JSON list of C-alpha atoms in Angstrom, two decimals:
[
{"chain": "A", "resi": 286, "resn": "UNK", "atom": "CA", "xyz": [47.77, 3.33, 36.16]},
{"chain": "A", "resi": 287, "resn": "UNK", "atom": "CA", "xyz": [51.46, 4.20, 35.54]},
{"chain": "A", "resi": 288, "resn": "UNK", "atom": "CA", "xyz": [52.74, 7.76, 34.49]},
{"chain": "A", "resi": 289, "resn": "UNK", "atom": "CA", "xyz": [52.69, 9.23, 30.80]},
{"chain": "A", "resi": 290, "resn": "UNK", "atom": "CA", "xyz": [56.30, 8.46, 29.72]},
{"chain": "A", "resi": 291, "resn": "UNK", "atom": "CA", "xyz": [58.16, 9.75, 26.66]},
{"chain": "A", "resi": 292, "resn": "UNK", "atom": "CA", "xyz": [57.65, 7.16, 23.79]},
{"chain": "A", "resi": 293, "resn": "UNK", "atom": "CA", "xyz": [60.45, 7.04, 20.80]},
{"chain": "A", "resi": 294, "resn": "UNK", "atom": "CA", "xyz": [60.10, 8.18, 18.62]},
{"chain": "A", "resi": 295, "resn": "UNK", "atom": "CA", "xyz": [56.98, 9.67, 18.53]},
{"chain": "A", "resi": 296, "resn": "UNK", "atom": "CA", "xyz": [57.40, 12.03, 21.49]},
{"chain": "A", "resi": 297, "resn": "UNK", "atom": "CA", "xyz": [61.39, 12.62, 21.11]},
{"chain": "A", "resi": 298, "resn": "UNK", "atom": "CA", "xyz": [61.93, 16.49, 21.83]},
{"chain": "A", "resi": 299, "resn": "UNK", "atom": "CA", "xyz": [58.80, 16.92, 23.59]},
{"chain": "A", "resi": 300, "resn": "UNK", "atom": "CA", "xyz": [58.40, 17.99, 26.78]},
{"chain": "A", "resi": 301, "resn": "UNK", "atom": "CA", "xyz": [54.85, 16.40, 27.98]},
{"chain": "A", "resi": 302, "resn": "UNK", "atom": "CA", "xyz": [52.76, 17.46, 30.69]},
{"chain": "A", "resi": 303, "resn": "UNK", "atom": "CA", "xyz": [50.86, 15.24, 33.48]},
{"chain": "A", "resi": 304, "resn": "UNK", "atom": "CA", "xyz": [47.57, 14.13, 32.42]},
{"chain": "A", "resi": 305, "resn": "UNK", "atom": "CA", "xyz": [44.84, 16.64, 32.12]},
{"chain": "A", "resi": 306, "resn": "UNK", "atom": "CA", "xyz": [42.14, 14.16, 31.82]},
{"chain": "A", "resi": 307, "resn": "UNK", "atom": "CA", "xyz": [42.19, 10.38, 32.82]},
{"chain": "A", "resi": 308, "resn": "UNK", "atom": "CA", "xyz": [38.94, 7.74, 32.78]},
{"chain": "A", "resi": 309, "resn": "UNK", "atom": "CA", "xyz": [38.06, 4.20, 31.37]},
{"chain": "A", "resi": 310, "resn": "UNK", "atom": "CA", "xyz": [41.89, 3.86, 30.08]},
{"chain": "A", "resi": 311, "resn": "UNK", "atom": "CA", "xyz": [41.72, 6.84, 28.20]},
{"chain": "A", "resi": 312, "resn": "UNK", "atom": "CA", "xyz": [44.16, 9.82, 29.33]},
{"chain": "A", "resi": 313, "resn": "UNK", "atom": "CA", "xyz": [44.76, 12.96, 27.83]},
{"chain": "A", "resi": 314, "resn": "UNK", "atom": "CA", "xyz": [48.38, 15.12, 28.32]},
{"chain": "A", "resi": 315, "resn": "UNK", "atom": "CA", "xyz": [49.62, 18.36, 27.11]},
{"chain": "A", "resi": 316, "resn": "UNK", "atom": "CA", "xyz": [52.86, 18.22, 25.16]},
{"chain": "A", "resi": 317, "resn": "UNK", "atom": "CA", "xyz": [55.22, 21.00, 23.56]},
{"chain": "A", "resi": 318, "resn": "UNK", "atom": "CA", "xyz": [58.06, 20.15, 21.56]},
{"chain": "A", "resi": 319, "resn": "UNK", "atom": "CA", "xyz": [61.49, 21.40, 22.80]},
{"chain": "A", "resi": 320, "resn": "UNK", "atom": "CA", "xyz": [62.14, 25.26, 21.84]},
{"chain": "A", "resi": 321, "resn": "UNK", "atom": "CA", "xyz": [58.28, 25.75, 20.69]},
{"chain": "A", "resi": 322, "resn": "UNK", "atom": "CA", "xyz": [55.35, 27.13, 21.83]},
{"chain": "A", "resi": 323, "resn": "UNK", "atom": "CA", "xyz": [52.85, 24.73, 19.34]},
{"chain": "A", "resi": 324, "resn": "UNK", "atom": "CA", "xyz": [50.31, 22.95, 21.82]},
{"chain": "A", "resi": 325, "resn": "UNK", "atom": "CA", "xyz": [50.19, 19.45, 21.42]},
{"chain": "A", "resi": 326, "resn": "UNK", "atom": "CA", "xyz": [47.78, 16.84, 23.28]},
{"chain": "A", "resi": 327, "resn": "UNK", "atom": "CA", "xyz": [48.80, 13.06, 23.68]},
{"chain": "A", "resi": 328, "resn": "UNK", "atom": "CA", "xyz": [45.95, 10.66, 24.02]},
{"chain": "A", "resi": 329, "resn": "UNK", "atom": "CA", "xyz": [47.02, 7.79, 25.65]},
{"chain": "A", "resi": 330, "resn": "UNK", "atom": "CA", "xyz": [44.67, 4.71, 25.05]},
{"chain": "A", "resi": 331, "resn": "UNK", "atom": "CA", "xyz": [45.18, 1.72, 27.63]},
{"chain": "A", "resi": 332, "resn": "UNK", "atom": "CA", "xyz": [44.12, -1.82, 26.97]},
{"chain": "A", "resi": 333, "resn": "UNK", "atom": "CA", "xyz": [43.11, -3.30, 28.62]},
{"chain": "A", "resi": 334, "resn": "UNK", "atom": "CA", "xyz": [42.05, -0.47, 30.97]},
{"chain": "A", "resi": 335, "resn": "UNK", "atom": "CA", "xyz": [43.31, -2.23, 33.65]},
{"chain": "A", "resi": 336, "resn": "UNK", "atom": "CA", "xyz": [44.54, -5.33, 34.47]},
{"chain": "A", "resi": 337, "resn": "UNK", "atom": "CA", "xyz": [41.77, -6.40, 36.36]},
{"chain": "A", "resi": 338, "resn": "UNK", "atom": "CA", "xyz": [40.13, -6.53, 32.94]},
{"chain": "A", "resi": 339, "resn": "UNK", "atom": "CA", "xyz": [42.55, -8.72, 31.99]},
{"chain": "A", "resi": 340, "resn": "UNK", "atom": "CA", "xyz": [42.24, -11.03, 35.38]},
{"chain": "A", "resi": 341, "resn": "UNK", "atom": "CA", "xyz": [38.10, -10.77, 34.62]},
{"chain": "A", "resi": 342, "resn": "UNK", "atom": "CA", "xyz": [38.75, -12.43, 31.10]},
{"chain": "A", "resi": 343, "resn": "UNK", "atom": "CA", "xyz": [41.25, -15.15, 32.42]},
{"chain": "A", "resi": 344, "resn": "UNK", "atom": "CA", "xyz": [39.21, -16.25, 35.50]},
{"chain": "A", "resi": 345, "resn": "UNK", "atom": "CA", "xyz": [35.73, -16.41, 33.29]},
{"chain": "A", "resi": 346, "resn": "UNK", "atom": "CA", "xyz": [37.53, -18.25, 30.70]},
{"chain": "A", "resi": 347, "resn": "UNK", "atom": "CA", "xyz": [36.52, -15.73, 28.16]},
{"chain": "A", "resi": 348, "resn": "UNK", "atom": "CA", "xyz": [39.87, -16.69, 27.34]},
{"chain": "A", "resi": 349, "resn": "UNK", "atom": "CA", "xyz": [42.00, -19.75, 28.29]},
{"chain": "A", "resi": 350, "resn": "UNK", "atom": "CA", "xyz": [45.57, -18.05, 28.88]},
{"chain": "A", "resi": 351, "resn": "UNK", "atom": "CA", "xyz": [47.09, -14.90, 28.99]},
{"chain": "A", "resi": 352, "resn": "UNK", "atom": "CA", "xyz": [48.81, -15.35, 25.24]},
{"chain": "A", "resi": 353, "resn": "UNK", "atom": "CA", "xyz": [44.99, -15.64, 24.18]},
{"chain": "A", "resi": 354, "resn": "UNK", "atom": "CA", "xyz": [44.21, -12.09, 25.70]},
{"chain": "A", "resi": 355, "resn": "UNK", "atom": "CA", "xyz": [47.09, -10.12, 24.60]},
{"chain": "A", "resi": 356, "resn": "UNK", "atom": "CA", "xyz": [46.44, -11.22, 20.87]},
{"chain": "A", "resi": 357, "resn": "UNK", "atom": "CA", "xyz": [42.65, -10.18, 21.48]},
{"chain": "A", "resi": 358, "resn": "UNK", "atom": "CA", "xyz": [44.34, -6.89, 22.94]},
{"chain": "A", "resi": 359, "resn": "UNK", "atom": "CA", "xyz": [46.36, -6.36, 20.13]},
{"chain": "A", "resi": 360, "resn": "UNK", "atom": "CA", "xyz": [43.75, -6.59, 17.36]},
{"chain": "A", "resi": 361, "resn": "UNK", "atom": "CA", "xyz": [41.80, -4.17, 19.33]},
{"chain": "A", "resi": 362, "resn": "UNK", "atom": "CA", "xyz": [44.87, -1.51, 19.57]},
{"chain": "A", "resi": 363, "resn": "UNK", "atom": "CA", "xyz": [45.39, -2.05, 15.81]},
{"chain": "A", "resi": 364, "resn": "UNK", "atom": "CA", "xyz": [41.49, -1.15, 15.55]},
{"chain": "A", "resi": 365, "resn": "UNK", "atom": "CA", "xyz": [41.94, 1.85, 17.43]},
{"chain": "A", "resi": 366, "resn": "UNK", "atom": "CA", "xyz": [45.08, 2.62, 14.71]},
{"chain": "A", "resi": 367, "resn": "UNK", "atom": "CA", "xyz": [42.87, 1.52, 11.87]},
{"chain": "A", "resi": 368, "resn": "UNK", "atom": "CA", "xyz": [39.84, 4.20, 12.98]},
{"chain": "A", "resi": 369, "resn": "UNK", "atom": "CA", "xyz": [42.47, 6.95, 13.44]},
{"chain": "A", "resi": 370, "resn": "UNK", "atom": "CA", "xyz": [43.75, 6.18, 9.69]},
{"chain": "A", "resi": 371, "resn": "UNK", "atom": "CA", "xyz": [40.15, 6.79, 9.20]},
{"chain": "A", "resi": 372, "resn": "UNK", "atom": "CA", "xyz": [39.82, 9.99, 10.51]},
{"chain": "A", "resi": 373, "resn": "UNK", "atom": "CA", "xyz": [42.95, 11.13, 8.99]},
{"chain": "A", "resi": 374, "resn": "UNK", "atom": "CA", "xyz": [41.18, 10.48, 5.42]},
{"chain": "A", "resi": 375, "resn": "UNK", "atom": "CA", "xyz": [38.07, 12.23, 6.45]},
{"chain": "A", "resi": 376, "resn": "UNK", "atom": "CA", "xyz": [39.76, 15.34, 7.59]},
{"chain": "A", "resi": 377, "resn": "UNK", "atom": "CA", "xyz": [41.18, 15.84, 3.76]},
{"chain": "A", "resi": 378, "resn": "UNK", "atom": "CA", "xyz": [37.55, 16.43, 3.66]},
{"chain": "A", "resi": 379, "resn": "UNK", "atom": "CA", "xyz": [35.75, 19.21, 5.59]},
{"chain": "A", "resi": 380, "resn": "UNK", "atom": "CA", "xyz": [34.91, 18.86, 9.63]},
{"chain": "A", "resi": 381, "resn": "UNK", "atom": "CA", "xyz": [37.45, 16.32, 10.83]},
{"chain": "A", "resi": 382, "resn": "UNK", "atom": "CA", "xyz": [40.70, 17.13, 12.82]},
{"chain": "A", "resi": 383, "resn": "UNK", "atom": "CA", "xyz": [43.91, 14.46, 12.04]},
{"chain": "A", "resi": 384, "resn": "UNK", "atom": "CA", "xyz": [46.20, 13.16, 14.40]},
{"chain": "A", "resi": 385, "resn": "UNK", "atom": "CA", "xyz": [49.40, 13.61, 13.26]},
{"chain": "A", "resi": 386, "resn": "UNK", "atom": "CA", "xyz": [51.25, 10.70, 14.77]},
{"chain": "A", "resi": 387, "resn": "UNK", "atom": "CA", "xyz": [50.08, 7.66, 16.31]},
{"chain": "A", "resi": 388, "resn": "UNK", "atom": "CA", "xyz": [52.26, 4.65, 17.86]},
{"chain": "A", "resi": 389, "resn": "UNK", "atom": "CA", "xyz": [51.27, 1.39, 19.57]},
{"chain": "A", "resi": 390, "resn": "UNK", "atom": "CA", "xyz": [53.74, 0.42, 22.65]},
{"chain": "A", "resi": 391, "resn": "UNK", "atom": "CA", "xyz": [53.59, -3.03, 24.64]},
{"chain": "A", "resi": 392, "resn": "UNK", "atom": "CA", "xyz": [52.64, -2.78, 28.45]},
{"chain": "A", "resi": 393, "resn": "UNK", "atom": "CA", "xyz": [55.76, -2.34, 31.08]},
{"chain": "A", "resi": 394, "resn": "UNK", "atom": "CA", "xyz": [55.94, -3.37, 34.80]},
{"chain": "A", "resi": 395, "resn": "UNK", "atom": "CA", "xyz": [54.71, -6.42, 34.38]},
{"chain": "A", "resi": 396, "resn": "UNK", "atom": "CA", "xyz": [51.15, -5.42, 32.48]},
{"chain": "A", "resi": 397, "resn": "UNK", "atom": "CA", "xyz": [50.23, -7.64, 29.86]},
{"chain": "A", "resi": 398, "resn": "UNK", "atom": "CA", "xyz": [49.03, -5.34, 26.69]},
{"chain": "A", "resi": 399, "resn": "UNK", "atom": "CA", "xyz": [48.76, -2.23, 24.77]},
{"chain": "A", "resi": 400, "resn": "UNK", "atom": "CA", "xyz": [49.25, 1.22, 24.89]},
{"chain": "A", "resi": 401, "resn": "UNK", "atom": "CA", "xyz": [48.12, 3.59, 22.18]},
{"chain": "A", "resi": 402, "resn": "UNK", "atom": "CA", "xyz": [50.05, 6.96, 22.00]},
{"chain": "A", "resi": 403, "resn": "UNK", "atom": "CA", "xyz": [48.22, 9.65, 19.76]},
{"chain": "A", "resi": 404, "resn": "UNK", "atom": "CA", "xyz": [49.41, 12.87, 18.62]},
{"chain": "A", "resi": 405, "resn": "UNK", "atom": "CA", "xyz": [47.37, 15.46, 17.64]},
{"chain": "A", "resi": 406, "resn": "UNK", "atom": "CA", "xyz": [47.27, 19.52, 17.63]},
{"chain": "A", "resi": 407, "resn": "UNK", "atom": "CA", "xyz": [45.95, 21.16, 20.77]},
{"chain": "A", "resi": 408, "resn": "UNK", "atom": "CA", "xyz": [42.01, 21.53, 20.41]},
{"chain": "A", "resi": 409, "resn": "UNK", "atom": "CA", "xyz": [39.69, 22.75, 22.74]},
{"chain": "A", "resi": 410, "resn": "UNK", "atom": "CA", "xyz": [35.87, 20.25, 23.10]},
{"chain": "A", "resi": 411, "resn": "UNK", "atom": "CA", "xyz": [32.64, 21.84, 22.94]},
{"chain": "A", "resi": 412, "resn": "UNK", "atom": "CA", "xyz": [32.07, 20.97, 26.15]},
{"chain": "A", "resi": 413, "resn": "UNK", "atom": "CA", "xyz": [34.85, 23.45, 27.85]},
{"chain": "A", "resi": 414, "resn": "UNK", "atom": "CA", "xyz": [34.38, 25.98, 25.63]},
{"chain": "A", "resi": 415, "resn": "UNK", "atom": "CA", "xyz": [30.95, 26.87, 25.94]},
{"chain": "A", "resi": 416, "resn": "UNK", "atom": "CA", "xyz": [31.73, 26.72, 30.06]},
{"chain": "A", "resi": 417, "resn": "UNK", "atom": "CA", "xyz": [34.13, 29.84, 29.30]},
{"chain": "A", "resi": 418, "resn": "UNK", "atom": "CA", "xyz": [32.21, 30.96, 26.46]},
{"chain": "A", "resi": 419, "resn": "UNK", "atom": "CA", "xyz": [28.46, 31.89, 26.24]},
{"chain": "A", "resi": 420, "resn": "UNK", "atom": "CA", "xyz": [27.39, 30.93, 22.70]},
{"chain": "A", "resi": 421, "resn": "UNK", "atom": "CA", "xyz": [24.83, 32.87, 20.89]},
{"chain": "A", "resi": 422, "resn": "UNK", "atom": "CA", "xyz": [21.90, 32.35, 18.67]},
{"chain": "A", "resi": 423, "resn": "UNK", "atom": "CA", "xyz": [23.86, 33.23, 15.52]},
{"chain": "A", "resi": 424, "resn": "UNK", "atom": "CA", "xyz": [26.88, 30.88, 16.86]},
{"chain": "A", "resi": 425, "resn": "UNK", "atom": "CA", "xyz": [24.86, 27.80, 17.86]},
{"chain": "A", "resi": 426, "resn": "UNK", "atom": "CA", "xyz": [23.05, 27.93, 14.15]},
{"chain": "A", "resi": 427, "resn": "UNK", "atom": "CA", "xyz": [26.39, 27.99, 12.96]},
{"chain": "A", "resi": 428, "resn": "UNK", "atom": "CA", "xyz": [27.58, 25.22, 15.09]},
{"chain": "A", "resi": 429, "resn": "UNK", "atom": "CA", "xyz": [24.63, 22.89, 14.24]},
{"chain": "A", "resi": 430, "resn": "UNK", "atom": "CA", "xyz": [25.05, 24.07, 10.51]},
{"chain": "A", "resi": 431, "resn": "UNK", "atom": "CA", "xyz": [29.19, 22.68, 10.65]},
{"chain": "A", "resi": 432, "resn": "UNK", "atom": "CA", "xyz": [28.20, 19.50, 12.47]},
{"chain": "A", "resi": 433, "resn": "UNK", "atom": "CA", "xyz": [25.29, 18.58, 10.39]},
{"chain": "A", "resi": 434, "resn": "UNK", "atom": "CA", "xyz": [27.91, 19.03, 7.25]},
{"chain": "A", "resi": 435, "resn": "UNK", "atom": "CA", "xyz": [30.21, 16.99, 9.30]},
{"chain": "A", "resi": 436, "resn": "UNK", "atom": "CA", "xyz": [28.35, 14.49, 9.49]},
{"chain": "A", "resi": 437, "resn": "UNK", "atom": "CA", "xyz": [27.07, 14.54, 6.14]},
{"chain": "A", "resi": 438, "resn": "UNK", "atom": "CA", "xyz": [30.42, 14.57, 4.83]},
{"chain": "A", "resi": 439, "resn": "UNK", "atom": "CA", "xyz": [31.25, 11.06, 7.17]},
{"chain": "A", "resi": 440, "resn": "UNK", "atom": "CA", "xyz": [28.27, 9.55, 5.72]},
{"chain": "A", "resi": 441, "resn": "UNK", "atom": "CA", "xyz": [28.59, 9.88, 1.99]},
{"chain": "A", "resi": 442, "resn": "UNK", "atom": "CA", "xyz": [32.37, 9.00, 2.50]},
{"chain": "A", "resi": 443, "resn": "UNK", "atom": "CA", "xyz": [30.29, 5.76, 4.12]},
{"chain": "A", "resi": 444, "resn": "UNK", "atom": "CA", "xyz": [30.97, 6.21, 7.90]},
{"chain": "A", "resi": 445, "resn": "UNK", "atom": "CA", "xyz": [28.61, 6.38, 10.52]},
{"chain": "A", "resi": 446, "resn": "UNK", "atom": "CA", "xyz": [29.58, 8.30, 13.60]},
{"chain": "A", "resi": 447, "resn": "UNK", "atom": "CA", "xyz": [28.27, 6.85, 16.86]},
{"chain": "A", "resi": 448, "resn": "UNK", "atom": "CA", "xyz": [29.40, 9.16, 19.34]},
{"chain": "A", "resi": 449, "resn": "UNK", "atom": "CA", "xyz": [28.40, 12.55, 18.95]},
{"chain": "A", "resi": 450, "resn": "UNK", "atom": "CA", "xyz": [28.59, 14.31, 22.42]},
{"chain": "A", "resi": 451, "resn": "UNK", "atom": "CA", "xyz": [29.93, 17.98, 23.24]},
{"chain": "A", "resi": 452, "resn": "UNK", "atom": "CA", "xyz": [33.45, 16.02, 24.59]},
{"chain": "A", "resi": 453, "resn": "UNK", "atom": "CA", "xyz": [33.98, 14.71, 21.27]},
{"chain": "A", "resi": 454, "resn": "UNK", "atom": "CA", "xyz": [33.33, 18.20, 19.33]},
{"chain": "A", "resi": 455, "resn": "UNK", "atom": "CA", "xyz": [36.29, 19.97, 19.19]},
{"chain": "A", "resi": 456, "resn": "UNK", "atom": "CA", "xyz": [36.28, 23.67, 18.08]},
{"chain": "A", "resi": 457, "resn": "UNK", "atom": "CA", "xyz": [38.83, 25.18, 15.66]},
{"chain": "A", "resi": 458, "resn": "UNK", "atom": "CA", "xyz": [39.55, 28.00, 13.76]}
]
């Protein structure tokens, strides 16, 4: 998979780190804008997630050409926008953290479709911080308590979230 680069003009003035996470297409880089010390993270959707996806769907004839694919790329990288707008109106609400820019960029080198450049503030998952951070009784009542309103709060707004694991829980202040 090719390096992170700096997309315009989402990521103009930042300075962005190499990728801190990176499976299944997804990666994950630190960025800082020029003269600040605000944590940023870039999430940096592929899709396909490679191009031997791509090949897969051409040589099954899933579909018949290439111009077939990429259009079945691009409505899924204009899903990935549309659940991120999503988000965004559920975090005027209580338990959801925005992104605060998001831009969809065609494929270089070559690679036919889509990558999906998200901005959002530095946030640590559930998952790392309770490797650096033993959680007590009091704290993991609390927890439960903010994800069960969470999630209360997605359904009456009439979402259902499907992934709930400690990598997708991010603590904040």
């Amino acid at each position: 998979m090719s390096e992170p680069k700096l997309i315009s003009p989402m990521l103009d003035d930042f300075a962005m780190g190499g990728p801190i996470s990176d499976h299944h297409g997804v990666r994950c880089c630190p960025a800082m804008p020029n003269g600040s010390d605000k944590r940023y993270i870039v999430k940096i959707i592929s899709i396909p997630a490679s191009q031997v996806q791509l090949e897969a769907f051409l040589l099954t004839g899933i579909y018949s050409n290439e111009s077939a694919a990429l259009e079945y790329f691009k409505t899924l990288a204009d899903d990935v926008v549309r659940e991120v707008e999503t988000l965004n109106k559920l975090s005027k609400l209580e338990g959801f953290l925005p992104y605060e820019r998001w831009q969809i960029v065609p494929m270089e080198n070559n690679d036919l479709g889509y990558q999906v450049y998200l901005l959002g503030n530095y946030k640590q998952s559930l998952e790392r911080f309770m490797r650096r951070n033993p959680m007590t009784h009091l704290a993991a009542v609390n927890l439960g308590l903010d994800m069960c309103a969470a999630l209360a709060i997605s359904r009456k707004a009439g979402y259902l979230y499907a992934d709930l694991k400690p990598s997708n829980i991010f603590v904040s202040d």
